[in-house]
mmCIF file of C-alpha atoms and ligand atoms in Angstrom:
data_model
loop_
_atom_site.group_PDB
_atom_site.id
_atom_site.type_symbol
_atom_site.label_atom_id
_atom_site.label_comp_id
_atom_site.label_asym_id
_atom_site.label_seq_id
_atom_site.Cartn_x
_atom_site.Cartn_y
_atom_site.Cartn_z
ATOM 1 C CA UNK G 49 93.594 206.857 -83.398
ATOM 2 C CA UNK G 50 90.030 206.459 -82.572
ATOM 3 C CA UNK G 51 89.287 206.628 -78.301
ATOM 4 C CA UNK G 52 87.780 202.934 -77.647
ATOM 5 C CA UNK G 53 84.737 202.638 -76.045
ATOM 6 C CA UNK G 54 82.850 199.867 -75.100
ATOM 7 C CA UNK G 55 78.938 199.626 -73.902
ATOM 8 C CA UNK G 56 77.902 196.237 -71.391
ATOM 9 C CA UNK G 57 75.459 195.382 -69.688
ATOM 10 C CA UNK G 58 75.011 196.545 -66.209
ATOM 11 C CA UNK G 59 77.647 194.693 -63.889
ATOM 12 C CA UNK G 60 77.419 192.823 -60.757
ATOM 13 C CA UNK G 61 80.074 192.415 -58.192
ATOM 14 C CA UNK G 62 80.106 188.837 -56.776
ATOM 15 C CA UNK G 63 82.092 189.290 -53.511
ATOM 16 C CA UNK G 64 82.030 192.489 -51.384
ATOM 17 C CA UNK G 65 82.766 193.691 -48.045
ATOM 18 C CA UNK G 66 80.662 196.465 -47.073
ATOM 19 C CA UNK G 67 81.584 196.259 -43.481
ATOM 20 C CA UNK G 68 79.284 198.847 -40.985
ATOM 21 C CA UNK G 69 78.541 201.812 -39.171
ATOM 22 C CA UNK G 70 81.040 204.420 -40.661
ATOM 23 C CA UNK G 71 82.776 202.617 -42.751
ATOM 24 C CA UNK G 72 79.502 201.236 -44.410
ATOM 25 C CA UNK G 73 78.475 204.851 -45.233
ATOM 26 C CA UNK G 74 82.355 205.152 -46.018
ATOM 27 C CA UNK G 75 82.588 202.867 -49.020
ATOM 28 C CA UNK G 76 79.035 201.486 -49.825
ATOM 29 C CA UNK G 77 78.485 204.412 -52.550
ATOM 30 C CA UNK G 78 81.565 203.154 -54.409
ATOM 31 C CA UNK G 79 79.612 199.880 -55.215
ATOM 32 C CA UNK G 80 76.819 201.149 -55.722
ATOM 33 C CA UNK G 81 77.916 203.322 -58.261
ATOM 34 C CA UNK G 82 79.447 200.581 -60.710
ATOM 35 C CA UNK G 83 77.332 197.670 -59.760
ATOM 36 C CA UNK G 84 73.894 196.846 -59.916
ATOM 37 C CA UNK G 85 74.432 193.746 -57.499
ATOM 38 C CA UNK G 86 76.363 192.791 -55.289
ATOM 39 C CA UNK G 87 77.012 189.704 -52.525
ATOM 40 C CA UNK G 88 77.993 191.029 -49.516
ATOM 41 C CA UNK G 89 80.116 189.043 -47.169
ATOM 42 C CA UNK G 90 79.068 188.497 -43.874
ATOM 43 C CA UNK G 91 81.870 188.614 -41.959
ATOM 44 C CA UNK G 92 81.053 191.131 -39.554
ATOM 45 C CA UNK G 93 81.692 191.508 -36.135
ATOM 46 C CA UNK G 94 79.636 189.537 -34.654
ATOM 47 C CA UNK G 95 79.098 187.590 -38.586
ATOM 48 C CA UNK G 96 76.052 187.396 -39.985
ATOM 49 C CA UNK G 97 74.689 184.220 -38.886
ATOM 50 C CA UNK G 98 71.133 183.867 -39.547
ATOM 51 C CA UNK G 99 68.053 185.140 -41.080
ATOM 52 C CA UNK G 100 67.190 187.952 -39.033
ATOM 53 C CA UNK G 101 71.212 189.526 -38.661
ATOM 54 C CA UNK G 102 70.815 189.435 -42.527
ATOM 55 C CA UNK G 103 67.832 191.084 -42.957
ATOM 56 C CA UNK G 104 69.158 193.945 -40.886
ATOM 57 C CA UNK G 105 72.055 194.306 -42.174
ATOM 58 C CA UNK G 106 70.355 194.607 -45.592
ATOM 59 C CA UNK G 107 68.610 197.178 -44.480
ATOM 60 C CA UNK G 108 71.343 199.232 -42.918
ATOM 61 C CA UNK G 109 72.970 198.879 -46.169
ATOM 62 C CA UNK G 110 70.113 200.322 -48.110
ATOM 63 C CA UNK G 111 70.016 203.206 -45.365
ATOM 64 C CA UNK G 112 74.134 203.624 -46.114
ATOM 65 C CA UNK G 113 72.951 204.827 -50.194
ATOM 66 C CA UNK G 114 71.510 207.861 -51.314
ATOM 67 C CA UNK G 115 67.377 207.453 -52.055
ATOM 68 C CA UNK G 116 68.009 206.791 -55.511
ATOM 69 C CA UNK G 117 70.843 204.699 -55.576
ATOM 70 C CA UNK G 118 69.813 201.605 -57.673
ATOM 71 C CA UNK G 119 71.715 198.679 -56.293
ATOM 72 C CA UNK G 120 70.511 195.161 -54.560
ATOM 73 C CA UNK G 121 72.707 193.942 -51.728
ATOM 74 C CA UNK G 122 72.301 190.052 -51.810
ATOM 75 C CA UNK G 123 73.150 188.537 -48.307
ATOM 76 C CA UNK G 124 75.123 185.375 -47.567
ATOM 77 C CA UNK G 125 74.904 183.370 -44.089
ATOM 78 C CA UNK G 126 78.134 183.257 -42.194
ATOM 79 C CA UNK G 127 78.761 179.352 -41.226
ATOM 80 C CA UNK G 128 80.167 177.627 -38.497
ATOM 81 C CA UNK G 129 80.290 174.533 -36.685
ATOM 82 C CA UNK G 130 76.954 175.390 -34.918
ATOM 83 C CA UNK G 131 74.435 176.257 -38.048
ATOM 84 C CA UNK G 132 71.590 174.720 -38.529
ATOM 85 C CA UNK G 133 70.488 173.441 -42.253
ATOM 86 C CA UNK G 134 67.009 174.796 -41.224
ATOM 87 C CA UNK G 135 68.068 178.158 -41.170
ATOM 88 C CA UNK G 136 69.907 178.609 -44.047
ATOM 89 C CA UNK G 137 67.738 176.837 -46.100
ATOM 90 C CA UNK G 138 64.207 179.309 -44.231
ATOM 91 C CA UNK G 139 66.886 182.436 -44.888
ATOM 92 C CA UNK G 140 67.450 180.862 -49.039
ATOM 93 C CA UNK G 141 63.402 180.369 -49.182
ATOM 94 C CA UNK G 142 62.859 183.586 -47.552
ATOM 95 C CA UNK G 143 64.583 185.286 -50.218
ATOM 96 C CA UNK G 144 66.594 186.648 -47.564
ATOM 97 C CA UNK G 145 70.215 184.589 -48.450
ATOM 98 C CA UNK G 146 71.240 184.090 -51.569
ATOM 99 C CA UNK G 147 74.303 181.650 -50.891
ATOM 100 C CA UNK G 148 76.736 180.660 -47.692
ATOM 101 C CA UNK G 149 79.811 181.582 -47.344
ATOM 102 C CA UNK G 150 82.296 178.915 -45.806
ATOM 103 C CA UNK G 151 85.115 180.787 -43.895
ATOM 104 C CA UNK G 152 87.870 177.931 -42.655
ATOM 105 C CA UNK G 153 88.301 179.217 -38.726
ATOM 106 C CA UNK G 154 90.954 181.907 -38.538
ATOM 107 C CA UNK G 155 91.813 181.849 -42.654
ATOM 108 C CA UNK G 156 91.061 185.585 -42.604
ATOM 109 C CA UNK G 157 89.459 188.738 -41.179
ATOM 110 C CA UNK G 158 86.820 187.862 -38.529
ATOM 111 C CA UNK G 159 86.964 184.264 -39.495
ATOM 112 C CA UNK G 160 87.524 183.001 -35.957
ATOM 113 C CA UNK G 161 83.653 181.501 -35.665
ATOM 114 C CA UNK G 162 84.318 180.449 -38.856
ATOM 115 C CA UNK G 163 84.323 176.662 -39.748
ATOM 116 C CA UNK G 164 86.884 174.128 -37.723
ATOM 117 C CA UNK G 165 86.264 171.227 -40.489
ATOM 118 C CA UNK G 166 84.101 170.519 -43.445
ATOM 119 C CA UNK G 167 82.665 167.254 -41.712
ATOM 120 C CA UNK G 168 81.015 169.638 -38.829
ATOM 121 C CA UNK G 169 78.597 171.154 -41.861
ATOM 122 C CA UNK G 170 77.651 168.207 -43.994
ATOM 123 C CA UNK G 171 74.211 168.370 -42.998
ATOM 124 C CA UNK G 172 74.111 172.205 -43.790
ATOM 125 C CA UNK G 173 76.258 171.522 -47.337
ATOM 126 C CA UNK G 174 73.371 168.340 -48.074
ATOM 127 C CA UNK G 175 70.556 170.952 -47.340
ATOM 128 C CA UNK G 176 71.969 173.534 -49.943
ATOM 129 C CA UNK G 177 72.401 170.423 -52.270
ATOM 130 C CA UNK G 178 69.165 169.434 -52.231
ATOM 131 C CA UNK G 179 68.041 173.001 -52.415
ATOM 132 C CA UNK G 180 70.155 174.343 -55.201
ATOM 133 C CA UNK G 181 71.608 177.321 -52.871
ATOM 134 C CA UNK G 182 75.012 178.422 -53.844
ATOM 135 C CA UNK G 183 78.184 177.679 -51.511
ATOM 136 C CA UNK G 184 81.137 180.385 -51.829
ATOM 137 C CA UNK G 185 84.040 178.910 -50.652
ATOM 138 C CA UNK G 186 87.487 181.151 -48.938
ATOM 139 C CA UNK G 187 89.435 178.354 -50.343
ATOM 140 C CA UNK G 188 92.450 178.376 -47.646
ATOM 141 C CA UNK G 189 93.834 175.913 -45.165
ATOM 142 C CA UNK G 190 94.621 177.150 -41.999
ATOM 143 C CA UNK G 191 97.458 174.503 -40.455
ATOM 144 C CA UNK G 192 100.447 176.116 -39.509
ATOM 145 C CA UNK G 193 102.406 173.521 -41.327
ATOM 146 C CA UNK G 194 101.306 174.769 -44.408
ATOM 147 C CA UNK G 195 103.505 177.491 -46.116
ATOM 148 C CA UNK G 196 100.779 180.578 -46.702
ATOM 149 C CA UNK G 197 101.693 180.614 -50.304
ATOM 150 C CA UNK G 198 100.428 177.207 -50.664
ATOM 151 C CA UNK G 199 97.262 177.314 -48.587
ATOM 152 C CA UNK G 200 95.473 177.601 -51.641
ATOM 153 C CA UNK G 201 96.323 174.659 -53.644
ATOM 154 C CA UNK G 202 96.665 172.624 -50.286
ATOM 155 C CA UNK G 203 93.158 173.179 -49.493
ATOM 156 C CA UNK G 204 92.046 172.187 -52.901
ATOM 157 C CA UNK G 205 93.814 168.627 -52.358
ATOM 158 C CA UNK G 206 92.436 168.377 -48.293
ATOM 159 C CA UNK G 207 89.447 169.982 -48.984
ATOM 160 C CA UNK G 208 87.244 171.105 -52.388
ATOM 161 C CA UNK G 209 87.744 167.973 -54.392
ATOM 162 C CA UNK G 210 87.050 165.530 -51.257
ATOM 163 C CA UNK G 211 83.997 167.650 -51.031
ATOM 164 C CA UNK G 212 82.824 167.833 -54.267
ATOM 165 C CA UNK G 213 83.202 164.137 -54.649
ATOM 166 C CA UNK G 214 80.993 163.532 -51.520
ATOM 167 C CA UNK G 215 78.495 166.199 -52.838
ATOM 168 C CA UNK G 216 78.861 166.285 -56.791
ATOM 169 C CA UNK G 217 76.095 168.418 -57.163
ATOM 170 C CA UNK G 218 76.708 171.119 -54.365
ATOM 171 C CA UNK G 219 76.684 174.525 -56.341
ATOM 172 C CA UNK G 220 80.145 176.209 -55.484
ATOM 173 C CA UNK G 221 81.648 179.774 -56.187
ATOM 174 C CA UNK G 222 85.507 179.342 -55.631
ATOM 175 C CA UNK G 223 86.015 182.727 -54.395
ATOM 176 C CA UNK G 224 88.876 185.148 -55.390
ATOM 177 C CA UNK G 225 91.061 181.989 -56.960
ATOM 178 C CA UNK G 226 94.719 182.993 -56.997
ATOM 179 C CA UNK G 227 96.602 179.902 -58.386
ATOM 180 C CA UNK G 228 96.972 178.054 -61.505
ATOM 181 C CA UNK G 229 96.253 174.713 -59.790
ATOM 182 C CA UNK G 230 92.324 176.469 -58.853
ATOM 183 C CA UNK G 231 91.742 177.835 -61.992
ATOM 184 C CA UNK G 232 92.363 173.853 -63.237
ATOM 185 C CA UNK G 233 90.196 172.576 -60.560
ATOM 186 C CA UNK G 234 87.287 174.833 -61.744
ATOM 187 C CA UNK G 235 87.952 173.907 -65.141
ATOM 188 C CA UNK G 236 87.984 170.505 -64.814
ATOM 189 C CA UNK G 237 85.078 170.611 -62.110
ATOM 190 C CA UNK G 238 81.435 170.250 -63.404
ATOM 191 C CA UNK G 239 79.153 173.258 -64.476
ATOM 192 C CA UNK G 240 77.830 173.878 -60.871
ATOM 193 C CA UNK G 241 81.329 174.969 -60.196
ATOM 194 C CA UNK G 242 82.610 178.780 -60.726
ATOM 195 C CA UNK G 243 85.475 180.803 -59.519
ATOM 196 C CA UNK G 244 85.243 184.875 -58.927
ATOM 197 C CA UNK G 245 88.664 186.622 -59.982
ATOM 198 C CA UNK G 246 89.292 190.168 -57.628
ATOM 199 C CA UNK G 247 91.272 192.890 -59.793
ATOM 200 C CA UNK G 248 94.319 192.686 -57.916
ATOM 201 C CA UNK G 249 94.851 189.088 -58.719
ATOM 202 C CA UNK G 250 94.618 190.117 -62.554
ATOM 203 C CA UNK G 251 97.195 193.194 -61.722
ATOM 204 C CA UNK G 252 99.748 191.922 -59.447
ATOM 205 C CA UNK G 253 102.078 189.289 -58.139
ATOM 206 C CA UNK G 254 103.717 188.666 -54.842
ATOM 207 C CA UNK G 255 106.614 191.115 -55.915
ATOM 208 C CA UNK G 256 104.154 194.137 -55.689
ATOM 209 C CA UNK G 257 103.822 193.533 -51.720
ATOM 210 C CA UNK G 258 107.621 192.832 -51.164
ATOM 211 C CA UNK G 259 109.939 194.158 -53.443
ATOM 212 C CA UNK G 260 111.495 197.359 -52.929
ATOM 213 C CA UNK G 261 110.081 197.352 -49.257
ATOM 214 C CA UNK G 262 106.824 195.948 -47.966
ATOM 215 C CA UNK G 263 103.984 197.039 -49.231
ATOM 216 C CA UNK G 264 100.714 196.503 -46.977
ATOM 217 C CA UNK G 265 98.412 197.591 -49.696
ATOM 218 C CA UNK G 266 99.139 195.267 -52.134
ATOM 219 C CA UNK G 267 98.507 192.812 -48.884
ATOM 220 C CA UNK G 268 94.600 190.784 -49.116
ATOM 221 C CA UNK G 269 94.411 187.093 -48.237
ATOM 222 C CA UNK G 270 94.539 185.170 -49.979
ATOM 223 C CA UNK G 271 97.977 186.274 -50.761
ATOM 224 C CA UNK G 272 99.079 187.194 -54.748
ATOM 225 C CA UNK G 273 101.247 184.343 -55.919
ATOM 226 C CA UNK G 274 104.022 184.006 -57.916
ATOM 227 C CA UNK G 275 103.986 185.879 -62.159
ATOM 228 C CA UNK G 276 102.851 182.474 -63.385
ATOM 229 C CA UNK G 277 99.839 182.292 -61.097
ATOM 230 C CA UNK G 278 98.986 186.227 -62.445
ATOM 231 C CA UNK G 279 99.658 184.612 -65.916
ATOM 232 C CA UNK G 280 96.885 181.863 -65.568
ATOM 233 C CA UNK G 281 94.708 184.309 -63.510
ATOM 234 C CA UNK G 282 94.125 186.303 -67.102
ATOM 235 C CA UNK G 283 93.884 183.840 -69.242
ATOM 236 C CA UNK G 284 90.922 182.302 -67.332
ATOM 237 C CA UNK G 285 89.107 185.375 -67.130
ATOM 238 C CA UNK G 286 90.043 186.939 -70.503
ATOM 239 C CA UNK G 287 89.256 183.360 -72.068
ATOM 240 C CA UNK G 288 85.380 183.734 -72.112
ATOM 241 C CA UNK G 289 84.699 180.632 -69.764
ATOM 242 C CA UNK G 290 81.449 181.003 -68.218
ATOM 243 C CA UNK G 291 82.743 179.698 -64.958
ATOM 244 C CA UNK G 292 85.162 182.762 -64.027
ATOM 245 C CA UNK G 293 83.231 186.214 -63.364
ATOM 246 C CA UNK G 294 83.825 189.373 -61.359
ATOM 247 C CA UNK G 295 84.269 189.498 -57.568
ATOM 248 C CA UNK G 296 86.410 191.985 -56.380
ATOM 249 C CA UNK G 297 86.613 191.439 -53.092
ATOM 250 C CA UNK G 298 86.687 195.269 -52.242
ATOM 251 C CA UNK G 299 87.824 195.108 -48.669
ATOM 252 C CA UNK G 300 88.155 198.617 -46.608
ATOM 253 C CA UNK G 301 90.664 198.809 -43.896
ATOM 254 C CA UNK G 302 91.458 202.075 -42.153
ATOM 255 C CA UNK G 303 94.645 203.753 -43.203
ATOM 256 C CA UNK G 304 96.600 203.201 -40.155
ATOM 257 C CA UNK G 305 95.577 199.801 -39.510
ATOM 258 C CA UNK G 306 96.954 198.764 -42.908
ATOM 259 C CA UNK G 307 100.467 200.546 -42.314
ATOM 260 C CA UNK G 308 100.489 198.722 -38.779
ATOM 261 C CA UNK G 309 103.069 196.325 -37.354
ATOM 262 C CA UNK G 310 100.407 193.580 -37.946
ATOM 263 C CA UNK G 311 98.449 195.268 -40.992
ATOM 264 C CA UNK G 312 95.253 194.004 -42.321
ATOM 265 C CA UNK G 313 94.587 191.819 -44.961
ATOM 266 C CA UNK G 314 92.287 193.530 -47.522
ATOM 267 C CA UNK G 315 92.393 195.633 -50.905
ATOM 268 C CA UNK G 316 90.156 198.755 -51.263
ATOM 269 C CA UNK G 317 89.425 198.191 -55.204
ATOM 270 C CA UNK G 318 85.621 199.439 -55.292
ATOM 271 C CA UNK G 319 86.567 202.965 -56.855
ATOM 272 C CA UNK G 320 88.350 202.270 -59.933
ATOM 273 C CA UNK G 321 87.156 198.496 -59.841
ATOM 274 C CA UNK G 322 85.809 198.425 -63.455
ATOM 275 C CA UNK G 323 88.404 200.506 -64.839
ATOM 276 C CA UNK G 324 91.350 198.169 -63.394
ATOM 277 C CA UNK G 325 89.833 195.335 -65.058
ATOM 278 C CA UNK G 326 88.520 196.573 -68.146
ATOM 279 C CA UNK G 327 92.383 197.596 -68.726
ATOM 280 C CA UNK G 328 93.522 193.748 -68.103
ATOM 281 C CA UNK G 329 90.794 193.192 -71.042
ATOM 282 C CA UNK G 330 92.068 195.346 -73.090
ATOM 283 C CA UNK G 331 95.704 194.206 -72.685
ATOM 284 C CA UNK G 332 95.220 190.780 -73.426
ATOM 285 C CA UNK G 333 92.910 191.851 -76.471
ATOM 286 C CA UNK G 334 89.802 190.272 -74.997
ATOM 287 C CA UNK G 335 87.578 193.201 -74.590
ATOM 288 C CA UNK G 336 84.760 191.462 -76.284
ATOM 289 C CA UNK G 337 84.829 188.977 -73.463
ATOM 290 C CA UNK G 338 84.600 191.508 -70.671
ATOM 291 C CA UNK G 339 81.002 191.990 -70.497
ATOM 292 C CA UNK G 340 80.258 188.028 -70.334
ATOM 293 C CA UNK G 341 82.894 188.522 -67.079
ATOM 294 C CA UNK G 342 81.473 190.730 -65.622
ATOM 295 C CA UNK G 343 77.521 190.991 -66.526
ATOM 296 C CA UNK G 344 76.455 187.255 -67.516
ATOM 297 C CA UNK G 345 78.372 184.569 -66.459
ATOM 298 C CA UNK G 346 77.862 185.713 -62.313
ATOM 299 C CA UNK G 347 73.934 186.269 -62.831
ATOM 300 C CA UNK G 348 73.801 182.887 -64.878
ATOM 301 C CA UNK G 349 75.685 181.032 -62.479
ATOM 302 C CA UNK G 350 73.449 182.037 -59.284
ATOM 303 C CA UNK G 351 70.210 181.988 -61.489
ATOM 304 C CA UNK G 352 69.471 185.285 -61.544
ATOM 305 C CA UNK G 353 68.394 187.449 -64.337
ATOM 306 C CA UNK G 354 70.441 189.508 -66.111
ATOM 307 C CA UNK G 355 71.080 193.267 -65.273
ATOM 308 C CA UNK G 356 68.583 195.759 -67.718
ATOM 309 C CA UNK G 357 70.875 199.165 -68.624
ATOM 310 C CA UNK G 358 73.869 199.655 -69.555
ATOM 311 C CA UNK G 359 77.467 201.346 -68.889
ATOM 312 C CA UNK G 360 79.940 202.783 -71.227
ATOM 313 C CA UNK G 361 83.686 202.659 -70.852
ATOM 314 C CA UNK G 362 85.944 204.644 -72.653
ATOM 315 C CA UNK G 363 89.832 205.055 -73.253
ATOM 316 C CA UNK G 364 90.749 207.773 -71.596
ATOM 317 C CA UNK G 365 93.700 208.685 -68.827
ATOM 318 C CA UNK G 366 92.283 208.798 -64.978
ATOM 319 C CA UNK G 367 93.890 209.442 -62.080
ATOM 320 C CA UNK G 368 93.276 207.261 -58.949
ATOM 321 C CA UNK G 369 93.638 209.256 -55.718
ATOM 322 C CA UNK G 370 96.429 208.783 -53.231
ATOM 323 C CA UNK G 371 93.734 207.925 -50.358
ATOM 324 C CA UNK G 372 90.152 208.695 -49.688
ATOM 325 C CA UNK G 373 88.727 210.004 -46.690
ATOM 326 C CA UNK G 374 84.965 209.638 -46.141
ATOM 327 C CA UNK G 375 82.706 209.060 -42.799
ATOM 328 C CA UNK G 376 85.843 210.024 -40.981
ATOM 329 C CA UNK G 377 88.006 207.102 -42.091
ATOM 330 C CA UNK G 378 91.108 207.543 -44.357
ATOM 331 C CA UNK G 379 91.263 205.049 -47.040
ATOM 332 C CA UNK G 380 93.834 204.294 -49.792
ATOM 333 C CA UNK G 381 92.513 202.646 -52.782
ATOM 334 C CA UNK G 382 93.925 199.986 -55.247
ATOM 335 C CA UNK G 383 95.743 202.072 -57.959
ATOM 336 C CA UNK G 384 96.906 204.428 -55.453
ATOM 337 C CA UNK G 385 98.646 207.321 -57.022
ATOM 338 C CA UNK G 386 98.630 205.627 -60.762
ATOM 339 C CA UNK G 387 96.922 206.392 -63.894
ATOM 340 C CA UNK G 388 94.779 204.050 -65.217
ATOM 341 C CA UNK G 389 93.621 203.782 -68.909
ATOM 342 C CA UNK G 390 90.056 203.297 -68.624
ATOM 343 C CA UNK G 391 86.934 205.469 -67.585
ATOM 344 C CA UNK G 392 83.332 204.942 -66.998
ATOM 345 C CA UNK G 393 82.281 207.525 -68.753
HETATM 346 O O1 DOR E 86 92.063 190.278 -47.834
HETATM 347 C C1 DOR E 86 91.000 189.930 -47.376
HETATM 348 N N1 DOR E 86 90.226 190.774 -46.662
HETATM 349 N N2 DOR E 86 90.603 188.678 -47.567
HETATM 350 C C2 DOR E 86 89.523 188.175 -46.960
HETATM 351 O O2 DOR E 86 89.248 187.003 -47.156
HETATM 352 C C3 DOR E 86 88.719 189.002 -46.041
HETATM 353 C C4 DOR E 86 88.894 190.419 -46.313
HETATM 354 C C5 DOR E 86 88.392 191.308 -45.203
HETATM 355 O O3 DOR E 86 87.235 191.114 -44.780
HETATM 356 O O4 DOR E 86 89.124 192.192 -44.772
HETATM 357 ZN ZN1 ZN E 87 86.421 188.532 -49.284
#
């Protein structure tokens, strides 16, 4: 038998956490290497509120890579109650932002400024409207009432579609959907709404984090679901829809504050990122979709153009590392201690 190989264009990842300071020069390499592109969440501490914070941070990203690392960091404005439309849309024109990222308050790490109800950023939501900049969305609820397996597809109900039928035209990237009732609601949604699929969502169910013992590194909000969640998860992305591309949602936490009594939520996936999700490609015998995933539909969707290069994969046994240390800070990646079928080569 032949070894497969397979040549796209250059990728882009569409949701990234390249955190700072140490664990900026820690992980941002690991990006940088596979993608061209990337959006970079802003969820610092203190976020990344407004035109200037970004522009910094941009920079101290840059100053993270080696010289002649070739790879754009595109910056999103953290939003809460207080932002002002005239910002965001200065930061968009600026060239500065290229989206905003809506963080319900407390849904997630360093989410606490984040927004207490949609109502409180109409006028910044009607300024991105009328200005064609993209929303991406941490599609959660945060009420206590709701089960946290069903924050998802309750906040679609409370939220997104009440939204989208006050602002039809909004542009909105459903970030790392987890459920079968999202993946309908993008579906069914108009063109100016995507979704971004993370490789963990593509690999693993809710079993992975509590079956045999509890596993805080299968552990990212939001939470995997239930097999028939996984189930839709593929199809969408395997099914060469132009809404669904690649976000990964590569989120670093320290070692030990992972394997805590309250561990972080977050899945370190940017090392092997390609190869975990060129092998759900290849599995569901879709591998001639994979390079509209992950190298046309995201650029398309945010009006960007297209990546120029290329990268090869090839079928070939690699071993993912049982942690990485780096900057000082001990990290264990997705694939921990597995074998994965894939390699860039
Ligand atoms: O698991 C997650 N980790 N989900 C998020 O939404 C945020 C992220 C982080 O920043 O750690
Ligand atoms: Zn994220």
């Amino acid at each position: 038998m032949s070894t497969k190989r397979l040549t796209i264009r250059r990728p882009d990842d569409w949701h990234v956490h390249l955190r700072d300071g140490a664990m900026l020069k820690a992980v941002a390499e690991y990006t940088a290497r596979q993608f061209a592109r990337a959006i970079v969440m802003p969820n610092l501490s203190p976020p990344v509120t407004d035109t200037a914070s970004a522009a910094a941070y941009h920079e101290r990203i840059l100053a993270a890579l080696p010289e002649d690392a070739d790879f754009t960091p595109l910056m999103t404005c953290y939003l809460t109650d207080a932002t002002d439309p005239d910002e965001v849309a200065r930061g968009f024109e600026a060239g500065v932002f290229t989206a905003a990222k809506l963080y319900p308050a407390n849904a997630t790490t360093n989410s606490a400024h984040g927004v207490t109800a949609i109502d409180k950023i109409m006028p910044v939501l009607e300024r991105m409207a009328d200005i064609g900049m993209t929303l991406c969305v941490h599609g959660e609820v945060t009420t206590p009432d709701i089960d946290v397996f069903d924050r998802e597809a309750v906040f679609i109900e409370r939220s997104m579609a009440p939204l989208m039928r006050e602002l039809p035209e909004l542009r909105v990237v459903f970030e790392h959907v987890t459920t079968s009732e999202a993946v309908q609601f993008v579906e069914r949604a108009g063109e100016n709404v995507a979704a971004t699929i993370t490789p963990q969502h593509l690999h693993i169910n809710r079993n992975a984090m509590l079956v045999g013992g509890i596993r805080p590194h299968a552990y990212c909000l939001p939470v995997a679901k239930r097999e028939q969640h996984r189930l839709a998860l593929r199809k969408a992305a395997t099914s060469g829809s132009e809404k669904f591309f690649l976000g990964t949602d590569t989120a670093p936490h320290a070692r030990h504050l992972k394997e805590a009594a309250c561990g972080c939520a977050g899945i370190f996936n940017a090392p092997f990122a390609l190869e975990s999700y060129v092998a759900v490609f290849d599995a569901e015998g879709a591998l001639d979709k994979f390079e509209a995933f992950a190298s046309e539909n995201g650029p398309r969707f945010y009006r960007l153009p297209l990546n120029e290069g290329t990268v090869t994969l090839e079928q070939a046994p690699v071993e993912v590392p049982a942690e990485i240390t780096a900057e000082g800070e001990t990290l264990v990646p997705f694939h921990a201690g597995e074998t994965l079928g894939w390699r860039l080569a």
